[in-house]
mmCIF file of C-alpha atoms in Angstrom:
data_model
loop_
_atom_site.group_PDB
_atom_site.id
_atom_site.type_symbol
_atom_site.label_atom_id
_atom_site.label_comp_id
_atom_site.label_asym_id
_atom_site.label_seq_id
_atom_site.Cartn_x
_atom_site.Cartn_y
_atom_site.Cartn_z
ATOM 1 C CA ALA A 1 -25.474 -8.394 -5.329
ATOM 2 C CA GLN A 2 -22.050 -9.183 -4.013
ATOM 3 C CA SER A 3 -21.826 -11.464 -0.999
ATOM 4 C CA VAL A 4 -19.503 -13.702 0.971
ATOM 5 C CA THR A 5 -20.705 -17.049 2.293
ATOM 6 C CA GLN A 6 -18.926 -19.039 4.954
ATOM 7 C CA LEU A 7 -20.644 -22.374 4.792
ATOM 8 C CA ASP A 8 -19.942 -23.532 8.339
ATOM 9 C CA SER A 9 -20.736 -21.467 11.406
ATOM 10 C CA GLN A 10 -18.823 -23.836 13.698
ATOM 11 C CA VAL A 11 -16.124 -26.430 13.035
ATOM 12 C CA PRO A 12 -15.049 -28.695 15.894
ATOM 13 C CA VAL A 13 -11.869 -30.658 15.254
ATOM 14 C CA PHE A 14 -9.373 -32.655 17.283
ATOM 15 C CA GLU A 15 -5.845 -31.393 17.801
ATOM 16 C CA GLU A 16 -3.408 -32.421 15.050
ATOM 17 C CA ALA A 17 -6.243 -33.155 12.623
ATOM 18 C CA PRO A 18 -6.547 -31.280 9.304
ATOM 19 C CA VAL A 19 -9.182 -28.612 8.843
ATOM 20 C CA GLU A 20 -10.797 -26.721 5.974
ATOM 21 C CA LEU A 21 -12.898 -23.608 6.466
ATOM 22 C CA ARG A 22 -14.958 -22.839 3.409
ATOM 23 C CA CYS A 23 -15.546 -19.461 1.808
ATOM 24 C CA ASN A 24 -17.438 -18.667 -1.369
ATOM 25 C CA TYR A 25 -18.143 -15.276 -2.812
ATOM 26 C CA SER A 26 -20.299 -13.829 -5.530
ATOM 27 C CA SER A 27 -19.127 -10.884 -7.566
ATOM 28 C CA SER A 28 -19.348 -9.683 -11.130
ATOM 29 C CA VAL A 29 -15.958 -7.951 -10.889
ATOM 30 C CA SER A 30 -12.528 -9.139 -9.864
ATOM 31 C CA VAL A 31 -11.785 -9.226 -6.179
ATOM 32 C CA TYR A 32 -9.117 -9.181 -3.523
ATOM 33 C CA LEU A 33 -9.521 -11.881 -0.891
ATOM 34 C CA PHE A 34 -8.604 -12.015 2.775
ATOM 35 C CA TRP A 35 -8.837 -14.249 5.799
ATOM 36 C CA TYR A 36 -8.879 -12.603 9.212
ATOM 37 C CA VAL A 37 -8.687 -14.336 12.599
ATOM 38 C CA GLN A 38 -10.298 -13.115 15.797
ATOM 39 C CA TYR A 39 -9.157 -14.544 19.122
ATOM 40 C CA PRO A 40 -11.515 -14.192 22.102
ATOM 41 C CA ASN A 41 -12.074 -10.611 23.214
ATOM 42 C CA GLN A 42 -9.731 -9.210 20.588
ATOM 43 C CA GLY A 43 -9.989 -7.396 17.289
ATOM 44 C CA LEU A 44 -9.470 -9.036 13.926
ATOM 45 C CA GLN A 45 -5.981 -9.747 12.629
ATOM 46 C CA LEU A 46 -5.010 -10.449 9.049
ATOM 47 C CA LEU A 47 -4.152 -14.108 8.513
ATOM 48 C CA LEU A 48 -3.460 -14.092 4.773
ATOM 49 C CA LYS A 49 -4.468 -12.340 1.595
ATOM 50 C CA TYR A 50 -4.696 -12.797 -2.144
ATOM 51 C CA LEU A 51 -4.249 -9.707 -4.296
ATOM 52 C CA SER A 52 -2.728 -11.154 -7.478
ATOM 53 C CA GLY A 53 -0.174 -13.671 -8.690
ATOM 54 C CA SER A 54 0.033 -17.182 -7.274
ATOM 55 C CA THR A 55 -3.386 -18.458 -6.325
ATOM 56 C CA LEU A 56 -2.015 -20.340 -3.308
ATOM 57 C CA VAL A 57 -1.146 -18.111 -0.372
ATOM 58 C CA GLU A 58 0.276 -19.098 2.983
ATOM 59 C CA SER A 59 0.453 -17.636 6.463
ATOM 60 C CA ILE A 60 3.359 -17.804 8.880
ATOM 61 C CA ASN A 61 1.525 -20.174 11.228
ATOM 62 C CA GLY A 62 0.774 -22.961 8.744
ATOM 63 C CA PHE A 63 -2.539 -21.899 7.229
ATOM 64 C CA GLU A 64 -2.969 -21.696 3.478
ATOM 65 C CA ALA A 65 -5.762 -20.681 1.129
ATOM 66 C CA GLU A 66 -6.256 -21.128 -2.575
ATOM 67 C CA PHE A 67 -8.104 -18.743 -4.828
ATOM 68 C CA ASN A 68 -10.296 -20.666 -7.254
ATOM 69 C CA LYS A 69 -11.753 -18.228 -9.736
ATOM 70 C CA SER A 70 -13.972 -20.730 -11.529
ATOM 71 C CA GLN A 71 -15.573 -21.856 -8.274
ATOM 72 C CA THR A 72 -15.407 -18.370 -6.713
ATOM 73 C CA SER A 73 -13.922 -19.862 -3.588
ATOM 74 C CA PHE A 74 -11.115 -19.073 -1.167
ATOM 75 C CA HIS A 75 -11.087 -21.960 1.288
ATOM 76 C CA LEU A 76 -8.726 -21.906 4.271
ATOM 77 C CA ARG A 77 -6.830 -25.051 5.187
ATOM 78 C CA LYS A 78 -4.351 -26.269 7.757
ATOM 79 C CA PRO A 79 -2.908 -29.797 7.734
ATOM 80 C CA SER A 80 -2.550 -30.086 11.513
ATOM 81 C CA VAL A 81 -4.295 -27.757 13.957
ATOM 82 C CA HIS A 82 -3.259 -26.781 17.468
ATOM 83 C CA ILE A 83 -5.320 -25.860 20.500
ATOM 84 C CA SER A 84 -4.100 -22.293 20.020
ATOM 85 C CA ASP A 85 -5.854 -22.124 16.634
ATOM 86 C CA THR A 86 -9.202 -21.980 18.412
ATOM 87 C CA ALA A 87 -10.692 -18.695 17.212
ATOM 88 C CA GLU A 88 -13.232 -17.219 14.834
ATOM 89 C CA TYR A 89 -12.184 -16.897 11.209
ATOM 90 C CA PHE A 90 -13.618 -14.370 8.800
ATOM 91 C CA CYS A 91 -13.379 -14.432 5.037
ATOM 92 C CA ALA A 92 -13.468 -10.994 3.418
ATOM 93 C CA VAL A 93 -13.646 -9.679 -0.116
ATOM 94 C CA ILE A 94 -12.747 -6.287 -1.561
ATOM 95 C CA LEU A 95 -14.325 -5.519 -4.894
ATOM 96 C CA ASN A 96 -11.837 -4.328 -7.485
ATOM 97 C CA THR A 97 -13.948 -1.500 -8.808
ATOM 98 C CA GLY A 98 -11.558 1.277 -7.856
ATOM 99 C CA GLY A 99 -13.352 1.569 -4.549
ATOM 100 C CA PHE A 100 -12.565 -0.174 -1.333
ATOM 101 C CA LYS A 101 -15.739 -1.697 0.061
ATOM 102 C CA THR A 102 -14.914 -4.785 2.098
ATOM 103 C CA ILE A 103 -17.563 -7.455 2.505
ATOM 104 C CA PHE A 104 -17.125 -9.839 5.421
ATOM 105 C CA GLY A 105 -18.547 -13.305 5.793
ATOM 106 C CA ALA A 106 -20.488 -14.231 8.926
ATOM 107 C CA GLY A 107 -17.494 -16.063 10.400
ATOM 108 C CA THR A 108 -16.595 -19.656 11.248
ATOM 109 C CA ARG A 109 -15.799 -20.590 14.807
ATOM 110 C CA LEU A 110 -12.993 -23.166 14.881
ATOM 111 C CA PHE A 111 -12.887 -25.153 18.085
ATOM 112 C CA VAL A 112 -9.853 -27.405 18.528
ATOM 113 C CA LYS A 113 -10.282 -30.177 21.074
ATOM 114 C CA ALA A 114 -7.513 -32.038 22.894
ATOM 115 C CA ASN B 1 3.525 1.843 17.780
ATOM 116 C CA ALA B 2 0.181 1.365 19.498
ATOM 117 C CA GLY B 3 -1.578 0.604 16.206
ATOM 118 C CA VAL B 4 -5.326 1.210 16.477
ATOM 119 C CA THR B 5 -6.741 2.056 19.882
ATOM 120 C CA GLN B 6 -10.350 2.480 20.956
ATOM 121 C CA THR B 7 -11.910 4.104 23.981
ATOM 122 C CA PRO B 8 -13.847 3.144 25.961
ATOM 123 C CA LYS B 9 -13.603 -0.656 26.069
ATOM 124 C CA PHE B 10 -17.019 -1.118 27.668
ATOM 125 C CA ARG B 11 -20.054 1.092 28.096
ATOM 126 C CA VAL B 12 -23.611 0.700 29.278
ATOM 127 C CA LEU B 13 -26.140 3.299 28.146
ATOM 128 C CA LYS B 14 -29.798 3.839 28.806
ATOM 129 C CA THR B 15 -32.132 4.254 25.853
ATOM 130 C CA GLY B 16 -32.003 7.815 24.588
ATOM 131 C CA GLN B 17 -28.572 8.647 25.978
ATOM 132 C CA SER B 18 -25.760 9.796 23.739
ATOM 133 C CA MET B 19 -22.094 8.900 23.586
ATOM 134 C CA THR B 20 -18.993 9.123 21.429
ATOM 135 C CA LEU B 21 -16.558 6.335 20.684
ATOM 136 C CA LEU B 22 -13.010 7.381 19.927
ATOM 137 C CA CYS B 23 -10.666 5.608 17.548
ATOM 138 C CA ALA B 24 -7.032 6.608 17.138
ATOM 139 C CA GLN B 25 -4.319 5.236 14.856
ATOM 140 C CA ASP B 26 -0.636 6.064 14.754
ATOM 141 C CA MET B 27 0.227 4.468 11.401
ATOM 142 C CA ASN B 28 -0.538 7.528 9.253
ATOM 143 C CA HIS B 29 -3.270 5.610 7.443
ATOM 144 C CA GLU B 30 -5.583 7.469 5.106
ATOM 145 C CA TYR B 31 -8.616 5.202 5.427
ATOM 146 C CA MET B 32 -10.549 4.554 8.612
ATOM 147 C CA TYR B 33 -13.679 2.523 9.238
ATOM 148 C CA TRP B 34 -16.286 1.806 11.895
ATOM 149 C CA TYR B 35 -17.895 -1.635 11.997
ATOM 150 C CA ARG B 36 -20.367 -3.319 14.263
ATOM 151 C CA GLN B 37 -20.190 -7.027 15.007
ATOM 152 C CA ASP B 38 -23.291 -8.989 15.894
ATOM 153 C CA PRO B 39 -23.525 -12.767 16.413
ATOM 154 C CA GLY B 40 -23.904 -14.681 13.159
ATOM 155 C CA MET B 41 -23.686 -11.543 11.029
ATOM 156 C CA GLY B 42 -19.990 -10.911 10.692
ATOM 157 C CA LEU B 43 -18.888 -7.292 10.500
ATOM 158 C CA ARG B 44 -21.062 -4.621 8.973
ATOM 159 C CA LEU B 45 -19.661 -1.271 7.897
ATOM 160 C CA ILE B 46 -21.283 1.726 9.586
ATOM 161 C CA HIS B 47 -19.283 4.676 8.241
ATOM 162 C CA TYR B 48 -15.882 5.182 6.745
ATOM 163 C CA SER B 49 -13.426 7.913 5.844
ATOM 164 C CA VAL B 50 -10.958 8.150 2.973
ATOM 165 C CA GLY B 51 -9.000 10.999 4.500
ATOM 166 C CA GLU B 52 -8.993 13.861 6.979
ATOM 167 C CA GLY B 53 -12.190 15.857 6.773
ATOM 168 C CA THR B 54 -14.094 13.230 4.772
ATOM 169 C CA THR B 55 -16.762 10.756 5.835
ATOM 170 C CA ALA B 56 -19.193 8.502 4.016
ATOM 171 C CA LYS B 57 -22.003 6.102 4.831
ATOM 172 C CA GLY B 58 -21.489 2.381 4.903
ATOM 173 C CA GLU B 59 -23.954 -0.464 5.021
ATOM 174 C CA VAL B 60 -25.750 0.382 8.296
ATOM 175 C CA PRO B 61 -25.340 4.124 8.987
ATOM 176 C CA ASP B 62 -28.721 4.958 10.539
ATOM 177 C CA GLY B 63 -28.524 6.197 14.123
ATOM 178 C CA TYR B 64 -24.802 6.975 13.916
ATOM 179 C CA ASN B 65 -22.700 9.983 12.975
ATOM 180 C CA VAL B 66 -18.954 10.278 12.486
ATOM 181 C CA SER B 67 -16.261 12.910 12.236
ATOM 182 C CA ARG B 68 -12.639 12.885 11.087
ATOM 183 C CA LEU B 69 -11.238 16.274 12.041
ATOM 184 C CA LYS B 70 -7.718 14.900 12.413
ATOM 185 C CA LYS B 71 -6.125 12.230 10.262
ATOM 186 C CA GLN B 72 -5.331 10.016 13.214
ATOM 187 C CA ASN B 73 -8.765 10.127 14.860
ATOM 188 C CA PHE B 74 -12.166 8.849 13.798
ATOM 189 C CA LEU B 75 -15.111 9.440 16.121
ATOM 190 C CA LEU B 76 -18.382 7.521 16.126
ATOM 191 C CA GLY B 77 -21.368 9.171 17.773
ATOM 192 C CA LEU B 78 -24.693 7.839 18.914
ATOM 193 C CA GLU B 79 -27.093 10.742 19.413
ATOM 194 C CA SER B 80 -29.971 8.773 20.948
ATOM 195 C CA ALA B 81 -29.026 5.213 21.795
ATOM 196 C CA ALA B 82 -31.464 2.365 21.142
ATOM 197 C CA PRO B 83 -31.351 -1.280 22.322
ATOM 198 C CA SER B 84 -30.784 -2.321 18.681
ATOM 199 C CA GLN B 85 -27.398 -0.607 18.918
ATOM 200 C CA THR B 86 -26.196 -3.081 21.522
ATOM 201 C CA SER B 87 -23.161 -4.558 19.797
ATOM 202 C CA VAL B 88 -19.399 -4.742 19.681
ATOM 203 C CA TYR B 89 -17.931 -1.861 17.713
ATOM 204 C CA PHE B 90 -14.626 -2.131 15.894
ATOM 205 C CA CYS B 91 -12.567 0.602 14.369
ATOM 206 C CA ALA B 92 -10.103 -0.210 11.611
ATOM 207 C CA SER B 93 -7.664 1.619 9.406
ATOM 208 C CA SER B 94 -5.839 0.909 6.177
ATOM 209 C CA LYS B 95 -3.082 2.595 4.240
ATOM 210 C CA THR B 96 -5.032 2.366 1.017
ATOM 211 C CA GLY B 97 -8.497 1.175 0.112
ATOM 212 C CA PRO B 98 -7.929 -2.297 -1.302
ATOM 213 C CA GLY B 99 -5.569 -3.590 1.328
ATOM 214 C CA GLU B 100 -5.089 -5.000 4.761
ATOM 215 C CA GLN B 101 -7.133 -3.423 7.524
ATOM 216 C CA TYR B 102 -5.785 -3.040 11.045
ATOM 217 C CA PHE B 103 -8.369 -3.408 13.770
ATOM 218 C CA GLY B 104 -8.701 -1.987 17.239
ATOM 219 C CA PRO B 105 -9.613 -4.166 20.242
ATOM 220 C CA GLY B 106 -13.291 -3.238 20.142
ATOM 221 C CA THR B 107 -15.851 -1.470 22.324
ATOM 222 C CA ARG B 108 -18.632 -3.520 23.866
ATOM 223 C CA LEU B 109 -21.742 -1.344 24.104
ATOM 224 C CA THR B 110 -24.934 -2.344 25.864
ATOM 225 C CA VAL B 111 -28.057 -0.204 25.587
ATOM 226 C CA THR B 112 -30.758 -0.966 28.138
#
């Protein structure tokens, strides 16, 4: 069965430190990959996505993620976090079967400390 | 553009009561979705629609019904609310299936 695993439920980190939020998926078919961010009391917003092409994708606010097909991973990284990055981050996968079912991970809460 | 809007934002129901959650989008998207979000479980798909007049079951459809009479609206109904339906409900839409989803701000529902 297809699934998405976010290995850390919470990640505390000091401001200006680097961070990596891990995401692994299992699927027998090719996938599209997404990271969404949810700020407190808000809906989810797309952070970045991988559909095809370059395996390294970047967001406008300094996050990047790399699709690793052999390790079935799509880890999210940022070299220097800010207090404003405190939020919950969700990894999501769409199975490329001609359908559109999106599978979300359980989420990782990033807490940036001053 | 307002994007995706949801009403109401908060609601408290007693067990057995019914209610309807309204989702509206002004982006002319074909696909619309209803999710519930529970702590530690991410988002789980309740029902979805691939176009006006169509609906289909998602991962956790029991206890819910939906309708998509107009392209821009997607309604989620609870006929007889149960405490297990206490959750935050999110509506989302997308232009096509395998693509970015746009989310509403959520409805926090408590069933006592």
